[in-house]
Coordinates of C-alpha atoms and ligand atoms in Angstrom, one line a residue:
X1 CA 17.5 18.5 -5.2
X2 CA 17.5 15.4 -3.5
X3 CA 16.0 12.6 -4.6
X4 CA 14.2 9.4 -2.5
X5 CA 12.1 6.6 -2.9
X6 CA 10.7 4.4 -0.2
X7 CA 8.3 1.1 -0.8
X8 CA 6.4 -1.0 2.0
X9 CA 4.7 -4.8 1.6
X10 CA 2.6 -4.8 4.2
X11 CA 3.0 -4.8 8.3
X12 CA 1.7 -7.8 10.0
X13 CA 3.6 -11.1 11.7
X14 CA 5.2 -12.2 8.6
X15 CA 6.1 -15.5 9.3
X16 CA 10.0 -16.8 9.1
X17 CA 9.6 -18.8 5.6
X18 CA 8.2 -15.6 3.8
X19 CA 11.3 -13.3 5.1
X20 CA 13.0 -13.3 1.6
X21 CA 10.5 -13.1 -0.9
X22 CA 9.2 -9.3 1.2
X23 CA 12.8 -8.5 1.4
X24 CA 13.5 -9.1 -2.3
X25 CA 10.2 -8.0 -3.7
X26 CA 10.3 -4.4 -2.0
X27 CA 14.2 -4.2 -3.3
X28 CA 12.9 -4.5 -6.4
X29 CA 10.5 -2.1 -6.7
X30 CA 12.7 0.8 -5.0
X31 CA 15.6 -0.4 -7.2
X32 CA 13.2 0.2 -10.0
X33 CA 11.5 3.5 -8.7
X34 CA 15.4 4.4 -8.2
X35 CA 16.8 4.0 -11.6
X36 CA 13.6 5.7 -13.0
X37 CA 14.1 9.0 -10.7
X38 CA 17.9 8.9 -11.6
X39 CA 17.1 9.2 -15.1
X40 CA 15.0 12.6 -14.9
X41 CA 11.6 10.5 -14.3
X42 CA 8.8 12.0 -12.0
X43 CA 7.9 11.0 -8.6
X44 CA 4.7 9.8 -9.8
X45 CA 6.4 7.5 -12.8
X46 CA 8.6 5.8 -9.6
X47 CA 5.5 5.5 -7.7
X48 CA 3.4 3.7 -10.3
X49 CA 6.9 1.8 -11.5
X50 CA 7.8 0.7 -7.7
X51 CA 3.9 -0.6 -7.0
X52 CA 3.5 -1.9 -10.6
X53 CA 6.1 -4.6 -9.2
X54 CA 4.9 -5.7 -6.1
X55 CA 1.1 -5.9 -7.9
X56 CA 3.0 -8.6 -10.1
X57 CA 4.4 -10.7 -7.1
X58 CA 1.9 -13.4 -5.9
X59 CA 3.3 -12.4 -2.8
X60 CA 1.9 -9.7 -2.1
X61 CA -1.8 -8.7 -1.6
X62 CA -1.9 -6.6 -4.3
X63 CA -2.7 -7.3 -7.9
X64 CA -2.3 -11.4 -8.3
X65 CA -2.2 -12.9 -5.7
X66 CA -4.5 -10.8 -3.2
X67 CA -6.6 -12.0 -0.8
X68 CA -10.1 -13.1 -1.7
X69 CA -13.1 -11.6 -0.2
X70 CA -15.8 -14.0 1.8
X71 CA -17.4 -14.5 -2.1
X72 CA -14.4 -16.0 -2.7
X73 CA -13.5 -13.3 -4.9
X74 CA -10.5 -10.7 -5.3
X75 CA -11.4 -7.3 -5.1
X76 CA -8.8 -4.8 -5.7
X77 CA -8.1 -1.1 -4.1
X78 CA -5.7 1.5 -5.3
X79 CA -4.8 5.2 -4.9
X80 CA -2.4 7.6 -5.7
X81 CA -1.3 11.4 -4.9
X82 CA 1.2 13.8 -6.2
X83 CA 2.0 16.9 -4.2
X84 CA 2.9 19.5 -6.6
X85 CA -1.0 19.9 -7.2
X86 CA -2.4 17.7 -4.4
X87 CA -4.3 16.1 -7.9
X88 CA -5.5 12.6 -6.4
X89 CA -7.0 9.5 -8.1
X90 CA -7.9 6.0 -6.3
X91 CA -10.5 3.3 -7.3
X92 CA -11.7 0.6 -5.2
X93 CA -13.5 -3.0 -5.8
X94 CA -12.5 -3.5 -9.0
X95 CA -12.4 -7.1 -10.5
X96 CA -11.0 -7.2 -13.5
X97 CA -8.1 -4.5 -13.3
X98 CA -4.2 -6.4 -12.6
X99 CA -2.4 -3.2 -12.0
X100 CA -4.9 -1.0 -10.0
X101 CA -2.3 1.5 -9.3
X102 CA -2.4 2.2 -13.4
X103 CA -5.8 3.2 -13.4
X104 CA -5.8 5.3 -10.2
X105 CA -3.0 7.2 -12.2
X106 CA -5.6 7.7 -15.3
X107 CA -8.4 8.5 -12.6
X108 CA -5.4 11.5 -11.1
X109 CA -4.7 12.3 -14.6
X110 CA -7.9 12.0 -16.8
X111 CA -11.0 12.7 -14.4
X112 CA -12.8 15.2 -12.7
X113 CA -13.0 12.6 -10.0
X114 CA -10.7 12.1 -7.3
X115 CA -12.3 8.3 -6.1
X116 CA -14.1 5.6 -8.6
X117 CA -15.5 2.3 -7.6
X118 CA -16.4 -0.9 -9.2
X119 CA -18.4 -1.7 -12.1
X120 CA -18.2 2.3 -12.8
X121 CA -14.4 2.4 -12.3
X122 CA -13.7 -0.7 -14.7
X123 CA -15.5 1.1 -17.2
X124 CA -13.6 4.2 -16.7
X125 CA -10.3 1.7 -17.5
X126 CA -11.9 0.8 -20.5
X127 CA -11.8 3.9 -22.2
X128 CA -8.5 4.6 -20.7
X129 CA -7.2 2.0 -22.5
X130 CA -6.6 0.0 -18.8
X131 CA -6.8 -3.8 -19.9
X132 CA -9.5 -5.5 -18.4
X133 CA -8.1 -9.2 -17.2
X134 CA -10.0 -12.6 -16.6
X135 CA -11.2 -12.1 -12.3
X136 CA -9.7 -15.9 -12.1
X137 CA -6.3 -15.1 -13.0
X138 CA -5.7 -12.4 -10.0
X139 CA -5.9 -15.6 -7.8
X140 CA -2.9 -17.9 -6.8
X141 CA -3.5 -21.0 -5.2
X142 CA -2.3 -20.1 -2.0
X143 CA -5.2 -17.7 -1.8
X144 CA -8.1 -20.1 -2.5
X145 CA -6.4 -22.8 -0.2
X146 CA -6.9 -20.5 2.5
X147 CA -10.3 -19.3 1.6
X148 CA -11.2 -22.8 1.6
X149 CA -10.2 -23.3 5.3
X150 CA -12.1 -20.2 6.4
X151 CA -15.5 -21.2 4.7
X152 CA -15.1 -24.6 6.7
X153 CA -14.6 -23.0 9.9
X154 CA -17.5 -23.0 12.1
X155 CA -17.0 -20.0 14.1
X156 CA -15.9 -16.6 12.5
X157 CA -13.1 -15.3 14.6
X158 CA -12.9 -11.4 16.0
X159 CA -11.5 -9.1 13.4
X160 CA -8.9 -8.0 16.4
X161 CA -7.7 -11.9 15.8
X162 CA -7.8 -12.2 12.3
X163 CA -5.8 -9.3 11.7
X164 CA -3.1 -10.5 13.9
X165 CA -3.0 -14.0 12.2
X166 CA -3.8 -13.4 8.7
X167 CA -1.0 -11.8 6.3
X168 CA -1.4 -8.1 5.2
X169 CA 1.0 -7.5 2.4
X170 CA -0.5 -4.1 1.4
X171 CA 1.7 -2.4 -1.5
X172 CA 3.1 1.2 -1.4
X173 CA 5.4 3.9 -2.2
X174 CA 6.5 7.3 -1.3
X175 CA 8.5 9.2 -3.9
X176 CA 10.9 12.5 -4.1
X177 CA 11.9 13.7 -7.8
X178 CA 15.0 15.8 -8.8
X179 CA 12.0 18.7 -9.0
X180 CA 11.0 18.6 -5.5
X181 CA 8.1 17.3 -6.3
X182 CA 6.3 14.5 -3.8
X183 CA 4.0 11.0 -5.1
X184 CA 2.6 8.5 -3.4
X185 CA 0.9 5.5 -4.2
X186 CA -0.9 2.3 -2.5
X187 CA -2.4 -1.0 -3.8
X188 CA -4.1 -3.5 -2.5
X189 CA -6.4 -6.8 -2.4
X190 CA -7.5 -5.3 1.2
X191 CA -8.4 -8.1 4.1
X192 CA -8.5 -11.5 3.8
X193 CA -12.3 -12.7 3.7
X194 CA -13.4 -9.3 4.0
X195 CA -17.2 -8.7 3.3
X196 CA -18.0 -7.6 -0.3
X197 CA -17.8 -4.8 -1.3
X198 CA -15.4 -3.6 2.4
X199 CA -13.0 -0.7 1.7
X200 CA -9.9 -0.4 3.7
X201 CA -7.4 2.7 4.2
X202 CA -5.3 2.0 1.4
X203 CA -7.2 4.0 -1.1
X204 CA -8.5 6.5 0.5
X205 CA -6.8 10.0 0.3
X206 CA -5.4 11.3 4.0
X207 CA -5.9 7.8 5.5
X208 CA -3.8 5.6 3.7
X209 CA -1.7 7.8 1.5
X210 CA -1.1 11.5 1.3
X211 CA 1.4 13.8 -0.6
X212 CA 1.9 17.6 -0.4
X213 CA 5.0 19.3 -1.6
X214 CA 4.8 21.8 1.6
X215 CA 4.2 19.0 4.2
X216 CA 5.8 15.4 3.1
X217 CA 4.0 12.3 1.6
X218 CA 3.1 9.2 3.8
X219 CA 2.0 5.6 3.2
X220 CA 0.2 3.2 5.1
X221 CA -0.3 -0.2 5.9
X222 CA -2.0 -2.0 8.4
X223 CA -5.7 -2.8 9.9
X224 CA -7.4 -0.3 7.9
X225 CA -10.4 0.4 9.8
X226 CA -8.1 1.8 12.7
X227 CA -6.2 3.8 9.8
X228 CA -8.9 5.4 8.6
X229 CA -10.2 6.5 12.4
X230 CA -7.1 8.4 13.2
X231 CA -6.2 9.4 9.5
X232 CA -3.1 8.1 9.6
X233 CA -1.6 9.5 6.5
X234 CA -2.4 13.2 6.5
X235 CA -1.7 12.9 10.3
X236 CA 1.9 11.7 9.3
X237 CA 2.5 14.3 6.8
X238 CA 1.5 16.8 9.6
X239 CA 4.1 15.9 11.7
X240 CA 6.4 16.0 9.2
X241 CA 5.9 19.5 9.2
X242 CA 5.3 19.9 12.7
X243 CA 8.6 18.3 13.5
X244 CA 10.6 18.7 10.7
X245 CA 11.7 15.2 10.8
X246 CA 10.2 12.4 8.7
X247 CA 11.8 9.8 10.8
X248 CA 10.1 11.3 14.2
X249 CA 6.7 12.2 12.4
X250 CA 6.7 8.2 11.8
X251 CA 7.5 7.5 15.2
X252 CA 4.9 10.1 16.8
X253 CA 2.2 9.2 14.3
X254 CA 2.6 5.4 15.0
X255 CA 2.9 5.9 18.8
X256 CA -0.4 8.0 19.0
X257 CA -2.4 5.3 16.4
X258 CA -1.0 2.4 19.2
X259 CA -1.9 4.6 22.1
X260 CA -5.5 5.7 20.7
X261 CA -6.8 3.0 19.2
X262 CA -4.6 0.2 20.0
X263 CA -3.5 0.6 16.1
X264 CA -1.7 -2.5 14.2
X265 CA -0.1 -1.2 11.1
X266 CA 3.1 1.0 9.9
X267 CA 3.8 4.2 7.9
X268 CA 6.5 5.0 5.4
X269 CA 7.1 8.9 4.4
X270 CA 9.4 11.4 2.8
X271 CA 9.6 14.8 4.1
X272 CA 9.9 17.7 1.4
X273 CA 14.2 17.8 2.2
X274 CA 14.3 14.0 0.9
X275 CA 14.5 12.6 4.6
X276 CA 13.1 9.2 5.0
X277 CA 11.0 8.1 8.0
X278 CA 9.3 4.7 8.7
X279 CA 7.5 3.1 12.0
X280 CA 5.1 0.1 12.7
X281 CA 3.2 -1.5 15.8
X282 CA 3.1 -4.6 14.4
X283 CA 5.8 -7.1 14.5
X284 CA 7.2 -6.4 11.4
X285 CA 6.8 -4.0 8.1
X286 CA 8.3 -5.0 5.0
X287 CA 10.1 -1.7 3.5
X288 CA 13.0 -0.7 1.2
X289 CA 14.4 2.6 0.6
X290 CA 17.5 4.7 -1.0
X291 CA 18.2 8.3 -1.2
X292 CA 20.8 10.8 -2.6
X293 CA 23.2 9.7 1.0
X294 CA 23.1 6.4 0.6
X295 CA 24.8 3.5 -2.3
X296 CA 22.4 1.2 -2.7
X297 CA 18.7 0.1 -1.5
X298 CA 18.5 -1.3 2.0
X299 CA 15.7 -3.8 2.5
X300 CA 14.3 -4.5 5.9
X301 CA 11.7 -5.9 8.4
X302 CA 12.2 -4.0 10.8
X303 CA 12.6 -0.5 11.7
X304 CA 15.3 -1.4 14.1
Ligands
LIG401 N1 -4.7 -1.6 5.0 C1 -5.1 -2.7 4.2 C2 -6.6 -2.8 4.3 O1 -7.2 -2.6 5.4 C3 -4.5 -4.0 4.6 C4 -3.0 -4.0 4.6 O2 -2.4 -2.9 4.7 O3 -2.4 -5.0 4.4 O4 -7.3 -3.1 3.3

């Protein structure tokens, strides 16, 4: 069976200066994710091994380094999917987790629950044996300098506007094991200055991620209020089947979330053959991907 692994950080404007350190920090994680499928590992151990990564880059908004939320506080959202048996686990608005991707794999694996959130969920990582980290050390300086600006602003810009100008390095991964088996997996510190408590896409099962052995397996990334309208994921893996073509079921999916809703964002997915597909609206979307055809990773910004 063939095997595949893509990994995205984040679609948005990404300025010239921050080129190398998307480019290098996705080739990591699918060179990571990679090795651990070539040596018999699941879909789901390169999903969590790929995001695990890019959560411990400052920079991405994932992990350390997220955004913080208007409190001035990071508030972290993960989720993750396997489509052998459509088992799901995601947790959102937790403070003190470094590696949110960890403990939506305990929720998938360990609970009756398919979604936990905040004080609830961190006491859920407890008794998983999750460690619980110090809220100060998710943030990098970076982050709080900017925070800093926004308080002193006078005038709150429209969220059209701020999603435009403000990074979105969203973390995800789409998997395909020597099995046949399908995983997915998304992390993130969700929108910069978002209100407290604010839950994007990225968590949430059929939005921002969805895996199903009979379909294909998407990720997304993006404005997640306009993901979660036109359900971006699920509607990806639909056209996967639909189509039979990951690469057009990106394409199709991105070109009706543009058309509809005037979408900014991008989708990476895997269709049940190992084919890779990826698409954006916005100017760029960090990504990196290898399968069984191909020598090495390739890294890019572009789907171009
Ligand atoms: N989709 C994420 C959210 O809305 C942001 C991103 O992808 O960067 O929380």
């Amino acid at each position: 069976m063939a095997a595949a692994i893509i990994v995205h950080g984040g679609a948005w404007d990404i300025p010239t200066e921050l080129h190398a350190d998307h480019l290098s920090g996705c080739r990591a994680a699918a060179e990571a994710g990679w090795e651990l499928l070539m040596r018999g590992g699941t879909a789901t151990d390169a999903v969590e091994a790929a995001v695990r990564i890019m959560e411990d880059l400052p920079v991405f908004d994932a992990g350390r380094g997220s955004h913080l939320n208007a409190d001035g506080v990071v508030e972290l959202d993960a989720g993750m999917m396997d489509g052998k048996t459509l088992m799901a686990g995601a947790v959102a608005s937790v403070k003190r987790v470094a590696n949110p991707i960890s403990l939506a794999r305990h929720v998938l694996q360990e609970s009756p629950h398919v979604f936990l959130v905040g004080e609830g969920a961190e006491r859920f990582a407890q008794a998983a044996g999750v460690p619980l980290c110090d809220p100060e050390s998710l943030i990098v300086p970076r982050e709080r300098e900017l925070w800093n600006r926004r308080r002193a602003e006078a005038e709150p810009q429209p969220p059209a506007a701020l999603f435009h100008s403000e990074p979105a390095d969203t973390v995800g991964a789409v998997a395909l094991d020597a099995d046949g088996n399908l995983a997915v997996g998304n992390s993130t510190g969700g929108t910069f200055y978002k209100h407290p408590g604010r839950v994007g896409d990225t968590p949430i099962i059929g939005c921002g991620l969805y895996a199903d052995n009979a379909l294909g397996a998407a990720a997304c990334t993006g404005w997640g209020e306009q993901i979660m309208k036109t359900v971006l994921a699920k509607t990806t893996a639909d056209h996967i089947a639909l189509l039979g073509s990951a690469r057009d079921a990106a394409h199709v999916a991105i070109a009706y979330f543009e058309h509809r809703i005037g979408g900014l964002g991008g989708v990476i997915c895997i269709s049940p053959s190992g084919q890779i597909g990826f698409a954006h609206s916005t100017p760029y979307l960090a990504h990196a991907y290898r399968s069984d055809d191909m020598t090495e990773v390739v890294a890019s910004l572009t789907a171009d």
